[in-house]
Every structure is written in C-alpha cells, then in structure tokens.
Short mmCIF file of C-alpha atoms in Angstrom, two decimals:
data_model
loop_
_atom_site.label_atom_id
_atom_site.label_comp_id
_atom_site.label_asym_id
_atom_site.label_seq_id
_atom_site.Cartn_x
_atom_site.Cartn_y
_atom_site.Cartn_z
CA UNK A 1 24.63 -84.59 -39.05
CA UNK A 2 21.62 -83.91 -36.85
CA UNK A 3 19.03 -81.48 -38.04
CA UNK A 4 18.72 -78.22 -36.13
CA UNK A 5 15.47 -77.80 -34.24
CA UNK A 6 12.94 -75.49 -35.90
CA UNK A 7 12.83 -71.93 -34.66
CA UNK A 8 10.07 -71.39 -32.12
CA UNK A 9 7.42 -68.70 -32.74
CA UNK A 10 8.28 -65.27 -31.35
CA UNK A 11 5.33 -62.98 -30.63
CA UNK A 12 3.88 -60.90 -27.75
CA UNK A 13 2.55 -63.28 -25.09
CA UNK A 14 -0.51 -62.86 -22.92
CA UNK A 15 -1.46 -65.20 -20.08
CA UNK A 16 -4.41 -66.64 -18.22
CA UNK A 17 -4.18 -65.31 -14.64
CA UNK A 18 -3.96 -67.48 -11.53
CA UNK A 19 -6.14 -66.28 -8.64
CA UNK A 20 -5.25 -66.52 -4.96
CA UNK A 21 -7.64 -66.37 -2.00
CA UNK A 22 -6.18 -64.98 1.23
CA UNK A 23 -8.01 -63.59 4.30
CA UNK A 24 -7.28 -59.96 3.43
CA UNK A 25 -8.74 -60.05 -0.11
CA UNK A 26 -12.13 -58.98 -1.44
CA UNK A 27 -13.93 -58.35 -4.75
CA UNK A 28 -12.16 -55.16 -5.76
CA UNK A 29 -10.51 -56.59 -8.85
CA UNK A 30 -14.02 -57.07 -10.23
CA UNK A 31 -15.90 -54.06 -8.83
CA UNK A 32 -13.12 -51.48 -9.19
CA UNK A 33 -10.97 -52.76 -12.06
CA UNK A 34 -13.63 -54.56 -14.09
CA UNK A 35 -11.70 -57.83 -14.12
CA UNK A 36 -13.43 -61.20 -14.41
CA UNK A 37 -12.62 -63.18 -11.27
CA UNK A 38 -13.96 -66.37 -9.67
CA UNK A 39 -16.53 -66.38 -6.87
CA UNK A 40 -15.49 -65.72 -3.29
CA UNK A 41 -12.59 -63.78 -1.84
CA UNK A 42 -9.84 -62.95 -4.34
CA UNK A 43 -6.73 -61.34 -2.89
CA UNK A 44 -4.25 -61.69 -5.76
CA UNK A 45 -4.22 -62.25 -9.49
CA UNK A 46 -0.91 -63.63 -10.70
CA UNK A 47 -0.67 -62.15 -14.19
CA UNK A 48 2.74 -63.36 -15.41
CA UNK A 49 4.32 -66.11 -13.36
CA UNK A 50 6.68 -69.07 -13.58
CA UNK A 51 6.48 -69.69 -9.83
CA UNK A 52 5.55 -73.32 -9.06
CA UNK A 53 2.79 -72.15 -6.68
CA UNK A 54 0.97 -70.40 -9.53
CA UNK A 55 2.21 -70.81 -13.10
CA UNK A 56 0.39 -68.81 -15.76
CA UNK A 57 -0.37 -70.32 -19.18
CA UNK A 58 -0.15 -68.60 -22.56
CA UNK A 59 -3.59 -67.39 -23.61
CA UNK A 60 -3.29 -67.49 -27.40
CA UNK A 61 -1.17 -68.10 -30.47
CA UNK A 62 1.07 -71.07 -31.34
CA UNK A 63 2.26 -71.44 -27.72
CA UNK A 64 -1.24 -71.35 -26.19
CA UNK A 65 -1.65 -73.59 -23.17
CA UNK A 66 2.04 -73.77 -22.29
CA UNK A 67 3.18 -72.58 -18.88
CA UNK A 68 5.63 -69.72 -18.72
CA UNK A 69 8.40 -72.07 -17.57
CA UNK A 70 7.70 -74.32 -20.58
CA UNK A 71 7.91 -71.29 -22.86
CA UNK A 72 11.21 -70.30 -21.24
CA UNK A 73 12.57 -73.81 -21.83
CA UNK A 74 11.55 -73.71 -25.50
CA UNK A 75 12.65 -70.17 -26.32
CA UNK A 76 15.68 -69.82 -24.05
CA UNK A 77 17.61 -66.64 -24.83
CA UNK A 78 14.98 -65.69 -27.44
CA UNK A 79 12.66 -65.07 -24.47
CA UNK A 80 15.02 -64.07 -21.67
CA UNK A 81 17.79 -62.32 -23.59
CA UNK A 82 21.55 -62.40 -23.32
CA UNK A 83 21.32 -61.87 -19.56
CA UNK A 84 19.72 -65.30 -19.29
CA UNK A 85 17.17 -64.15 -16.68
CA UNK A 86 19.33 -65.21 -13.76
CA UNK A 87 18.28 -66.83 -10.51
CA UNK A 88 16.84 -70.27 -9.87
CA UNK A 89 13.50 -69.64 -11.56
CA UNK A 90 12.90 -70.24 -15.30
CA UNK A 91 11.64 -66.63 -15.49
CA UNK A 92 13.02 -63.99 -13.10
CA UNK A 93 9.97 -61.76 -12.54
CA UNK A 94 6.46 -62.26 -11.22
CA UNK A 95 3.66 -59.76 -11.92
CA UNK A 96 0.58 -59.57 -9.69
CA UNK A 97 -2.51 -57.53 -8.94
CA UNK A 98 -3.33 -57.20 -5.22
CA UNK A 99 -6.68 -56.23 -3.67
CA UNK A 100 -6.28 -55.22 -0.03
CA UNK A 101 -9.79 -55.33 1.45
CA UNK A 102 -8.19 -55.38 4.92
CA UNK A 103 -4.60 -55.04 6.14
CA UNK A 104 -2.04 -57.47 4.78
CA UNK A 105 0.27 -58.96 7.36
CA UNK A 106 3.24 -56.90 8.52
CA UNK A 107 6.03 -58.69 6.69
CA UNK A 108 9.54 -58.66 5.29
CA UNK A 109 11.31 -60.55 2.49
CA UNK A 110 14.95 -61.72 2.48
CA UNK A 111 17.51 -60.63 -0.08
CA UNK A 112 19.21 -63.22 -2.28
CA UNK A 113 22.07 -63.83 0.15
CA UNK A 114 19.79 -64.32 3.16
CA UNK A 115 17.39 -66.49 1.16
CA UNK A 116 20.29 -68.73 0.08
CA UNK A 117 21.60 -68.93 3.65
CA UNK A 118 18.16 -69.86 4.95
CA UNK A 119 17.48 -72.41 2.22
CA UNK A 120 14.71 -70.36 0.60
CA UNK A 121 15.92 -70.02 -3.00
CA UNK A 122 15.59 -66.47 -4.35
CA UNK A 123 15.10 -63.29 -2.37
CA UNK A 124 12.32 -60.84 -3.05
CA UNK A 125 12.69 -57.21 -4.05
CA UNK A 126 9.47 -55.69 -5.33
CA UNK A 127 7.61 -52.52 -6.25
CA UNK A 128 3.98 -51.38 -6.11
CA UNK A 129 2.08 -49.08 -8.44
CA UNK A 130 -1.18 -47.97 -6.83
CA UNK A 131 -4.02 -48.47 -9.33
CA UNK A 132 -6.92 -47.46 -7.08
CA UNK A 133 -7.16 -46.13 -3.56
CA UNK A 134 -10.12 -45.56 -1.28
CA UNK A 135 -10.07 -42.24 0.66
CA UNK A 136 -7.43 -42.15 3.41
CA UNK A 137 -5.87 -45.47 2.34
CA UNK A 138 -2.59 -46.11 4.09
CA UNK A 139 0.33 -48.53 4.16
CA UNK A 140 3.28 -49.34 6.41
CA UNK A 141 6.66 -48.71 4.80
CA UNK A 142 9.90 -49.19 6.71
CA UNK A 143 11.15 -48.53 10.25
CA UNK A 144 10.80 -45.26 12.09
CA UNK A 145 14.07 -43.34 12.51
CA UNK A 146 16.12 -44.73 15.38
CA UNK A 147 14.48 -48.16 15.38
CA UNK A 148 17.08 -50.92 15.35
CA UNK A 149 16.77 -54.59 16.18
CA UNK A 150 16.65 -54.07 19.94
CA UNK A 151 13.97 -51.38 19.66
CA UNK A 152 11.92 -53.49 17.25
CA UNK A 153 12.09 -56.56 19.49
CA UNK A 154 10.95 -54.43 22.44
CA UNK A 155 8.03 -53.04 20.42
CA UNK A 156 6.97 -56.56 19.40
CA UNK A 157 7.16 -57.78 23.00
CA UNK A 158 5.01 -54.84 24.14
CA UNK A 159 2.42 -55.39 21.38
CA UNK A 160 3.36 -52.05 19.78
CA UNK A 161 5.03 -53.16 16.56
CA UNK A 162 3.00 -50.85 14.33
CA UNK A 163 4.20 -47.80 16.32
CA UNK A 164 7.77 -48.65 15.26
CA UNK A 165 6.88 -48.44 11.56
CA UNK A 166 6.31 -45.54 9.18
CA UNK A 167 2.67 -45.13 8.12
CA UNK A 168 2.07 -43.37 4.79
CA UNK A 169 -1.06 -42.27 2.96
CA UNK A 170 -1.27 -43.80 -0.52
CA UNK A 171 -3.15 -42.48 -3.54
CA UNK A 172 -3.79 -43.74 -7.06
CA UNK A 173 -0.64 -43.32 -9.15
CA UNK A 174 1.78 -43.53 -6.22
CA UNK A 175 4.79 -45.82 -6.61
CA UNK A 176 6.57 -47.64 -3.78
CA UNK A 177 9.89 -49.45 -4.17
CA UNK A 178 10.35 -52.19 -1.56
CA UNK A 179 13.87 -53.60 -1.51
CA UNK A 180 14.37 -56.90 0.29
CA UNK A 181 14.77 -56.29 4.02
CA UNK A 182 12.07 -53.59 4.17
CA UNK A 183 9.24 -54.14 6.66
CA UNK A 184 5.93 -53.31 4.99
CA UNK A 185 2.17 -53.89 4.89
CA UNK A 186 -0.47 -52.89 2.36
CA UNK A 187 -3.52 -51.25 3.93
CA UNK A 188 -7.29 -51.49 3.33
CA UNK A 189 -8.76 -49.90 0.22
CA UNK A 190 -5.66 -50.26 -1.97
CA UNK A 191 -5.39 -52.09 -5.28
CA UNK A 192 -1.85 -52.29 -6.61
CA UNK A 193 0.16 -53.78 -9.43
CA UNK A 194 3.22 -55.56 -8.06
CA UNK A 195 6.42 -56.34 -9.95
CA UNK A 196 8.79 -58.59 -8.02
CA UNK A 197 11.46 -61.22 -8.17
CA UNK A 198 10.07 -64.70 -8.70
CA UNK A 199 9.83 -65.67 -5.05
CA UNK A 200 7.07 -66.22 -2.54
CA UNK A 201 9.28 -66.09 0.56
CA UNK A 202 7.54 -63.96 3.17
CA UNK A 203 8.28 -63.67 6.88
CA UNK A 204 5.32 -62.37 8.91
CA UNK A 205 5.88 -60.29 12.02
CA UNK A 206 2.21 -59.53 12.78
CA UNK A 207 -1.12 -60.57 11.24
CA UNK A 208 -3.56 -58.26 13.06
CA UNK A 209 -4.68 -61.09 15.40
CA UNK A 210 -6.72 -62.66 12.58
CA UNK A 211 -8.01 -66.20 12.96
CA UNK A 212 -9.13 -68.63 10.29
CA UNK A 213 -12.14 -70.98 10.22
CA UNK A 214 -10.28 -73.30 12.59
CA UNK A 215 -9.87 -70.50 15.14
CA UNK A 216 -6.13 -70.33 14.61
CA UNK A 217 -4.05 -67.52 13.20
CA UNK A 218 -1.56 -67.83 10.38
CA UNK A 219 1.96 -68.62 11.63
CA UNK A 220 4.45 -65.83 12.29
CA UNK A 221 8.16 -66.01 11.47
CA UNK A 222 9.68 -63.62 14.00
CA UNK A 223 13.14 -65.16 14.29
CA UNK A 224 13.80 -65.21 10.56
CA UNK A 225 12.14 -61.83 10.02
CA UNK A 226 14.37 -60.18 12.63
CA UNK A 227 17.43 -61.73 10.95
CA UNK A 228 16.72 -60.39 7.45
CA UNK A 229 15.45 -56.86 8.17
CA UNK A 230 17.74 -54.13 6.84
CA UNK A 231 18.06 -51.97 9.98
CA UNK A 232 20.54 -49.63 8.29
CA UNK A 233 18.22 -48.67 5.44
CA UNK A 234 17.41 -44.99 5.00
CA UNK A 235 13.85 -43.87 5.81
CA UNK A 236 11.45 -44.80 3.04
CA UNK A 237 9.33 -42.45 0.93
CA UNK A 238 7.20 -42.89 -2.20
CA UNK A 239 9.15 -42.90 -5.46
CA UNK A 240 9.64 -39.51 -7.10
CA UNK A 241 9.20 -40.28 -10.83
CA UNK A 242 12.01 -38.88 -12.99
CA UNK A 243 10.82 -37.46 -16.31
CA UNK A 244 13.05 -38.71 -19.13
CA UNK A 245 11.00 -37.75 -22.20
CA UNK A 246 8.16 -35.37 -23.01
CA UNK A 247 5.79 -34.83 -25.89
CA UNK A 248 2.82 -37.00 -26.93
CA UNK A 249 4.45 -40.05 -25.26
CA UNK A 250 5.79 -38.69 -21.97
CA UNK A 251 8.08 -41.13 -20.12
CA UNK A 252 8.88 -41.29 -16.39
CA UNK A 253 11.51 -43.55 -14.88
CA UNK A 254 10.06 -45.14 -11.75
CA UNK A 255 12.50 -47.81 -10.52
CA UNK A 256 15.87 -49.10 -11.70
CA UNK A 257 17.51 -51.95 -9.77
CA UNK A 258 19.44 -55.14 -10.47
CA UNK A 259 16.24 -57.13 -11.01
CA UNK A 260 14.07 -54.88 -13.15
CA UNK A 261 13.72 -51.41 -14.61
CA UNK A 262 10.30 -49.79 -14.77
CA UNK A 263 8.97 -46.75 -16.64
CA UNK A 264 5.53 -45.18 -16.90
CA UNK A 265 4.35 -43.71 -20.20
CA UNK A 266 1.47 -41.29 -20.64
CA UNK A 267 0.28 -41.37 -24.23
CA UNK A 268 -1.85 -38.57 -25.60
CA UNK A 269 -4.68 -39.40 -28.04
CA UNK A 270 -3.18 -40.55 -31.33
CA UNK A 271 0.32 -40.99 -29.89
CA UNK A 272 2.61 -43.75 -31.18
CA UNK A 273 5.51 -45.26 -29.23
CA UNK A 274 8.06 -47.24 -31.24
CA UNK A 275 10.44 -49.65 -29.60
CA UNK A 276 12.48 -52.79 -30.20
CA UNK A 277 13.47 -55.87 -28.27
CA UNK A 278 17.01 -56.31 -29.55
CA UNK A 279 17.96 -59.56 -27.84
CA UNK A 280 19.35 -58.05 -24.63
CA UNK A 281 16.32 -58.74 -22.42
CA UNK A 282 12.55 -59.17 -22.45
CA UNK A 283 10.00 -56.42 -21.82
CA UNK A 284 6.63 -56.49 -20.06
CA UNK A 285 4.03 -53.90 -21.05
CA UNK A 286 0.79 -53.06 -19.28
CA UNK A 287 -2.06 -50.67 -19.90
CA UNK A 288 -3.02 -49.20 -16.53
CA UNK A 289 -5.61 -46.75 -17.85
CA UNK A 290 -7.20 -46.20 -21.25
CA UNK A 291 -6.53 -48.60 -24.10
CA UNK A 292 -3.65 -49.16 -26.49
CA UNK A 293 -2.76 -51.49 -29.34
CA UNK A 294 0.59 -53.27 -29.53
CA UNK A 295 1.67 -54.14 -33.07
CA UNK A 296 4.53 -56.53 -33.89
CA UNK A 297 5.27 -58.79 -36.84
CA UNK A 298 2.15 -57.71 -38.67
CA UNK A 299 -0.14 -58.68 -35.77
CA UNK A 300 -2.06 -56.26 -33.52
CA UNK A 301 -2.72 -57.03 -29.85
CA UNK A 302 -5.26 -54.93 -27.93
CA UNK A 303 -4.12 -53.79 -24.47
CA UNK A 304 -7.14 -52.65 -22.47
CA UNK A 305 -6.77 -51.56 -18.85
CA UNK A 306 -5.67 -53.48 -16.83
CA UNK A 307 -3.81 -56.06 -18.95
CA UNK A 308 -0.25 -57.26 -19.55
CA UNK A 309 1.87 -58.54 -22.42
CA UNK A 310 5.30 -60.17 -22.33
CA UNK A 311 7.56 -59.28 -25.26
CA UNK A 312 10.32 -61.86 -25.87
CA UNK A 313 13.85 -60.51 -26.14
CA UNK A 314 14.09 -61.58 -29.79
CA UNK A 315 10.80 -59.96 -30.82
CA UNK A 316 12.41 -57.09 -32.74
CA UNK A 317 10.57 -53.87 -33.56
CA UNK A 318 7.12 -53.07 -32.22
CA UNK A 319 4.71 -50.14 -32.00
CA UNK A 320 2.20 -49.10 -29.38
CA UNK A 321 -0.63 -46.93 -30.65
CA UNK A 322 -3.22 -45.10 -28.62
CA UNK A 323 -6.38 -43.61 -30.10
CA UNK A 324 -7.87 -41.96 -27.00
CA UNK A 325 -4.99 -41.73 -24.53
CA UNK A 326 -3.53 -44.28 -22.11
CA UNK A 327 -1.20 -44.78 -19.16
CA UNK A 328 1.26 -47.61 -19.77
CA UNK A 329 3.86 -49.41 -17.71
CA UNK A 330 7.07 -50.75 -19.26
CA UNK A 331 9.15 -53.26 -17.30
CA UNK A 332 12.48 -54.49 -18.60
CA UNK A 333 14.15 -57.57 -17.20
CA UNK A 334 17.77 -57.83 -16.14
CA UNK A 335 20.29 -57.65 -18.97
CA UNK A 336 23.71 -59.24 -19.15
CA UNK A 337 25.37 -56.13 -17.69
CA UNK A 338 22.96 -56.16 -14.72
CA UNK A 339 23.77 -59.78 -13.97
CA UNK A 340 27.52 -59.26 -14.26
CA UNK A 341 27.31 -56.29 -11.87
CA UNK A 342 25.22 -58.29 -9.39
CA UNK A 343 27.71 -61.18 -9.53
CA UNK A 344 30.59 -58.77 -8.82
CA UNK A 345 28.73 -57.24 -5.86
CA UNK A 346 27.99 -60.65 -4.41
CA UNK A 347 31.61 -61.77 -4.69
CA UNK A 348 32.74 -58.56 -2.97
CA UNK A 349 30.30 -59.19 -0.11
CA UNK A 350 31.65 -62.74 0.30
CA UNK A 351 35.27 -61.60 0.72
#
C-alpha cells in the first residue's frame, strides 16, 4: 500500500509582484500609493497571478518562492475549493494595480465563447476599483446609445471613434464592472485595482496615434474587436454599491458574476471581522486604505494599504482586526454552483 502524500501547509499567502512597463504608465504607484517599484515607467503591478506572462511567487512561509500555479498544483482543492477554479488557467483570477499616466488604448476583450472560437483560451471579464484620481480624471466606458456595428465602423473610418463612446468622470472609490465585450479605456490620472479573469487577451481599436522608439505604433486588432463587441449591451454606468451589513464593519456588495464576487468593507477603529473559508472557494483580501491585521491558525499577517492576501479554500476560520480604521476589499472566487450554472448557460447557447 502506497503512503499518502503529506498534507501541504495551508495559510494566508502573499506574493512578490510582477511589474509591467507599457507606454501609458508612469511612477504613480510609488508617488501616490507609496509602493516600491523598479526604475523607469511602470504601468502595471501584477499582484496575484498564475498567467504565464507574469507569474507571482509566494513571498513567505513554507511555500515561499513557489509560483501561484505551482501552489495550485500542490494544494488543488485546498486552494481553489470544490468549484475547482474552472477555466484553462491553474488559478482563475488575476489581480493588478494600474497606473494610467496617459490614456490606455481603446480596447475590448472577448468572452469565453469568442475566445475559444478565436483560439485565445479564456475570455476576460474584469472590474476596476479607483484607488486615486487626479482632478477631472475620465475614462471611456461602453458605446453611446444607438451605436451598433455599422455606426462604429463608420466612426472608426472617419477618425471619430471616441465620439461613439461614453466618457465618464471617475473619482476615488468609484467602481466599474467591465463585462467581456465592453469597449473601454482608462484615462490619465487614474490608479485602479483590477480584478479579472486570468487572461491577457486584448483587442485594440485605437491607441491615440502613439509611436514607440522605432517610430511605429502598437498593432490594432480591428477585425477581431468588431467581432467580439457586445452591441446589445445596455448603457454602462458606475456600480451602485449595495449595502448588505452595517455597524462597525459595514459591508457593500460591489460585483457578483460567474467569475468572482466582490465586496467592500469599511471597518471602524477597533472593529473585528470574523470569517471562514469552508472549502467552497478561495478568498482574496486587500487593504485599500488604513491598515488591518489578518489572523489565522495562530499567525497574524499585517495588511497595510495597498496589499493583498490569498486565503486558500481550506484555511478555515480567520479574523481581520483594525485598530485605526480601514477600507478592505473581499473577492471570492467561483464556487461549484457558479461553475455548474455557467456550464448550463454555455450548453444552452450552443443548442
């Protein structure tokens, strides 16, 4: 009889970020968020990622140095939960910080069905939480009413694409849900936290006529972008948070979809939030403002702003304490029921 493999350590995981330099980035993660970043232009910090273009490694504890995909392989359902994560990636979500020093490209992401059809792997539904915003910061968020494919193609041909899109002012604390198929662009002066499917599939429609050191612009993907845009989507607006609990640990529901569920907690000084990862799915916690302490299994993990911790599905009970007040983000991954519902919806679409 073969011996069973020893149980792997289960504890809250933090990660070393992976930094990305793109033309639209700056130094805002350092000057405005107080983060340590490398020299030069930094556009994105990938905080929790199993994407092959930027895997994060565990920062401490018995699993230190392992990539997130290696952790997922070792822990299996103890990390992901009974839902199994789903999708082609070892871990279904990717968490980033974005610093928009100038406009990001006008872009769109495919949904899972379109991504599969186009040979791209997973689709990309995402959300933004605005952490900091310069005065009059703006973003592009969906099509203007009455704009279909023909109207959008005409606007592109006339060099008037931006006029076909909704422009919205964005302020610190605003939340934007961006389902796959939504045309969007983050504007100058915005720093956001992004929670998304593990995918880097982006189709650019316009890149503000930027050129690189070689004098050439980044490629556009007009044909594919026009194929995957959701022209029937309702007009977009910032998320209206739904208050689900009050008291010293007030809770707002921000987004609930097949891929993740996200809440924002505002903890008063001295407040304690008690929770449990019961095996259904993992949780990701972040301190967006203030400072908290996450306690589990007799260990205490400081969560200063802006930092993230991944709680494995099998972690069990935990507490979050706050001495001076904090704003926290709680992200739960897809559970078994979410995946079963998504499978049913996909089969219905294929009939």
